[in-house]
């Protein structure tokens, strides 16, 4: 059974930082790309960042480039998202997703992922 469990969400002031973590199990983690996606109530799912099995290959949505950093530890089956300079528009439910079982197409297509975690809430507000 594929499991993705996120943690680290919180209420933070604008300009602050958070570090999200996702622990994966039930598939060969080191063989698949991983992504972070986010969703705001009433809006569609938005892809935020992705990382290939090679931890050096990272990708970001324009809206977070330069502020967020994705990383992974293939020995621990974890993927993290370091979020700096947070803005109110970053407020969302953040989930990690795995390329395992995903349909073809671009990593940045948030709708392609079959397996996503339940998510962790990030709220950026003063």
mmCIF file of C-alpha atoms in Angstrom:
data_model
loop_
_atom_site.group_PDB
_atom_site.id
_atom_site.type_symbol
_atom_site.label_atom_id
_atom_site.label_comp_id
_atom_site.label_asym_id
_atom_site.label_seq_id
_atom_site.Cartn_x
_atom_site.Cartn_y
_atom_site.Cartn_z
ATOM 1 C CA UNK A 1 0.000 0.000 0.000
ATOM 2 C CA UNK A 2 1.367 3.360 -1.020
ATOM 3 C CA UNK A 3 1.502 5.844 1.829
ATOM 4 C CA UNK A 4 2.597 9.472 1.748
ATOM 5 C CA UNK A 5 2.554 11.347 5.034
ATOM 6 C CA UNK A 6 3.262 15.054 5.210
ATOM 7 C CA UNK A 7 4.172 17.186 8.202
ATOM 8 C CA UNK A 8 5.436 20.638 9.014
ATOM 9 C CA UNK A 9 2.545 22.880 8.089
ATOM 10 C CA UNK A 10 1.739 25.797 10.373
ATOM 11 C CA UNK A 11 0.582 29.382 10.683
ATOM 12 C CA UNK A 12 3.431 31.737 9.797
ATOM 13 C CA UNK A 13 3.768 35.453 9.223
ATOM 14 C CA UNK A 14 4.534 36.878 5.785
ATOM 15 C CA UNK A 15 8.258 36.721 5.147
ATOM 16 C CA UNK A 16 8.656 33.707 7.392
ATOM 17 C CA UNK A 17 9.883 30.202 6.648
ATOM 18 C CA UNK A 18 8.598 26.656 6.974
ATOM 19 C CA UNK A 19 10.004 23.242 6.212
ATOM 20 C CA UNK A 20 7.601 20.561 5.018
ATOM 21 C CA UNK A 21 8.450 16.874 5.074
ATOM 22 C CA UNK A 22 6.924 13.854 3.392
ATOM 23 C CA UNK A 23 7.674 10.255 4.284
ATOM 24 C CA UNK A 24 6.869 7.645 1.671
ATOM 25 C CA UNK A 25 6.326 3.901 1.815
ATOM 26 C CA UNK A 26 4.846 1.099 -0.271
ATOM 27 C CA UNK A 27 6.886 1.617 -3.434
ATOM 28 C CA UNK A 28 10.528 1.883 -4.508
ATOM 29 C CA UNK A 29 10.996 5.518 -3.554
ATOM 30 C CA UNK A 30 14.430 6.007 -5.110
ATOM 31 C CA UNK A 31 13.159 5.067 -8.587
ATOM 32 C CA UNK A 32 10.473 7.721 -8.965
ATOM 33 C CA UNK A 33 10.208 11.454 -9.189
ATOM 34 C CA UNK A 34 8.400 13.234 -6.386
ATOM 35 C CA UNK A 35 6.445 16.469 -6.412
ATOM 36 C CA UNK A 36 4.799 18.906 -4.077
ATOM 37 C CA UNK A 37 1.384 20.206 -5.070
ATOM 38 C CA UNK A 38 -0.947 22.608 -3.296
ATOM 39 C CA UNK A 39 -4.620 23.397 -3.267
ATOM 40 C CA UNK A 40 -6.705 26.309 -2.123
ATOM 41 C CA UNK A 41 -10.426 25.703 -1.475
ATOM 42 C CA UNK A 42 -12.377 26.565 -4.609
ATOM 43 C CA UNK A 43 -9.302 26.471 -6.820
ATOM 44 C CA UNK A 44 -7.585 23.746 -8.778
ATOM 45 C CA UNK A 45 -4.589 21.722 -7.803
ATOM 46 C CA UNK A 46 -1.332 23.590 -8.440
ATOM 47 C CA UNK A 47 2.023 21.929 -8.973
ATOM 48 C CA UNK A 48 4.715 23.613 -6.891
ATOM 49 C CA UNK A 49 7.967 21.708 -7.270
ATOM 50 C CA UNK A 50 9.405 18.386 -8.361
ATOM 51 C CA UNK A 51 12.560 16.350 -8.009
ATOM 52 C CA UNK A 52 13.824 13.443 -10.082
ATOM 53 C CA UNK A 53 15.315 10.288 -8.574
ATOM 54 C CA UNK A 54 18.661 12.090 -8.932
ATOM 55 C CA UNK A 55 18.428 14.663 -6.106
ATOM 56 C CA UNK A 56 20.333 17.195 -8.205
ATOM 57 C CA UNK A 57 17.476 17.501 -10.691
ATOM 58 C CA UNK A 58 14.951 19.917 -9.225
ATOM 59 C CA UNK A 59 12.173 21.957 -10.796
ATOM 60 C CA UNK A 60 9.937 24.778 -9.617
ATOM 61 C CA UNK A 61 6.819 26.672 -10.569
ATOM 62 C CA UNK A 62 7.570 30.276 -11.465
ATOM 63 C CA UNK A 63 5.515 31.424 -8.489
ATOM 64 C CA UNK A 64 7.927 29.836 -5.993
ATOM 65 C CA UNK A 65 11.238 29.873 -7.843
ATOM 66 C CA UNK A 66 13.990 31.401 -5.749
ATOM 67 C CA UNK A 67 11.995 31.039 -2.526
ATOM 68 C CA UNK A 68 11.350 27.286 -2.209
ATOM 69 C CA UNK A 69 13.866 24.440 -2.270
ATOM 70 C CA UNK A 70 12.970 20.792 -2.758
ATOM 71 C CA UNK A 71 15.239 17.967 -1.657
ATOM 72 C CA UNK A 72 15.064 14.242 -1.082
ATOM 73 C CA UNK A 73 16.809 11.551 0.926
ATOM 74 C CA UNK A 74 16.551 8.255 -0.921
ATOM 75 C CA UNK A 75 17.948 6.355 2.065
ATOM 76 C CA UNK A 76 15.167 7.645 4.325
ATOM 77 C CA UNK A 77 12.353 7.765 1.737
ATOM 78 C CA UNK A 78 11.712 11.410 2.472
ATOM 79 C CA UNK A 79 11.195 14.527 0.405
ATOM 80 C CA UNK A 80 11.248 17.998 1.906
ATOM 81 C CA UNK A 81 10.206 21.458 0.820
ATOM 82 C CA UNK A 82 11.997 24.388 2.391
ATOM 83 C CA UNK A 83 9.829 27.463 1.992
ATOM 84 C CA UNK A 84 11.320 30.911 2.578
ATOM 85 C CA UNK A 85 9.981 34.439 2.119
ATOM 86 C CA UNK A 86 6.445 33.161 2.403
ATOM 87 C CA UNK A 87 3.613 35.233 1.011
ATOM 88 C CA UNK A 88 -0.103 35.233 1.743
ATOM 89 C CA UNK A 89 -0.702 33.678 -1.664
ATOM 90 C CA UNK A 90 1.279 30.631 -0.554
ATOM 91 C CA UNK A 91 -1.549 29.740 1.832
ATOM 92 C CA UNK A 92 -2.800 26.298 0.828
ATOM 93 C CA UNK A 93 -2.973 22.617 1.677
ATOM 94 C CA UNK A 94 0.365 21.138 0.585
ATOM 95 C CA UNK A 95 0.664 17.513 -0.458
ATOM 96 C CA UNK A 96 3.445 15.387 -1.769
ATOM 97 C CA UNK A 97 2.866 13.162 -4.769
ATOM 98 C CA UNK A 98 4.797 10.352 -6.368
ATOM 99 C CA UNK A 99 5.504 9.552 -9.961
ATOM 100 C CA UNK A 100 4.782 5.917 -9.104
ATOM 101 C CA UNK A 101 1.497 5.029 -10.811
ATOM 102 C CA UNK A 102 1.208 8.459 -12.413
ATOM 103 C CA UNK A 103 -0.004 8.890 -15.962
ATOM 104 C CA UNK A 104 2.357 10.103 -18.640
ATOM 105 C CA UNK A 105 3.079 13.722 -19.339
ATOM 106 C CA UNK A 106 4.874 16.531 -17.644
ATOM 107 C CA UNK A 107 5.903 16.384 -13.999
ATOM 108 C CA UNK A 108 4.217 19.773 -13.612
ATOM 109 C CA UNK A 109 0.785 18.419 -14.535
ATOM 110 C CA UNK A 110 -0.737 18.159 -11.066
ATOM 111 C CA UNK A 111 -3.618 16.042 -12.321
ATOM 112 C CA UNK A 112 -1.340 13.165 -13.382
ATOM 113 C CA UNK A 113 -0.587 11.891 -9.910
ATOM 114 C CA UNK A 114 -2.466 8.813 -8.706
ATOM 115 C CA UNK A 115 -1.017 8.894 -5.198
ATOM 116 C CA UNK A 116 -0.972 11.992 -3.026
ATOM 117 C CA UNK A 117 -0.800 12.390 0.720
ATOM 118 C CA UNK A 118 -3.537 13.894 2.865
ATOM 119 C CA UNK A 119 -1.635 17.145 3.045
ATOM 120 C CA UNK A 120 -0.423 19.639 5.614
ATOM 121 C CA UNK A 121 -1.912 23.123 5.961
ATOM 122 C CA UNK A 122 0.245 26.181 5.442
ATOM 123 C CA UNK A 123 -1.293 29.501 6.397
ATOM 124 C CA UNK A 124 0.601 32.723 5.816
ATOM 125 C CA UNK A 125 -0.997 35.585 7.678
ATOM 126 C CA UNK A 126 -0.130 38.423 10.017
#
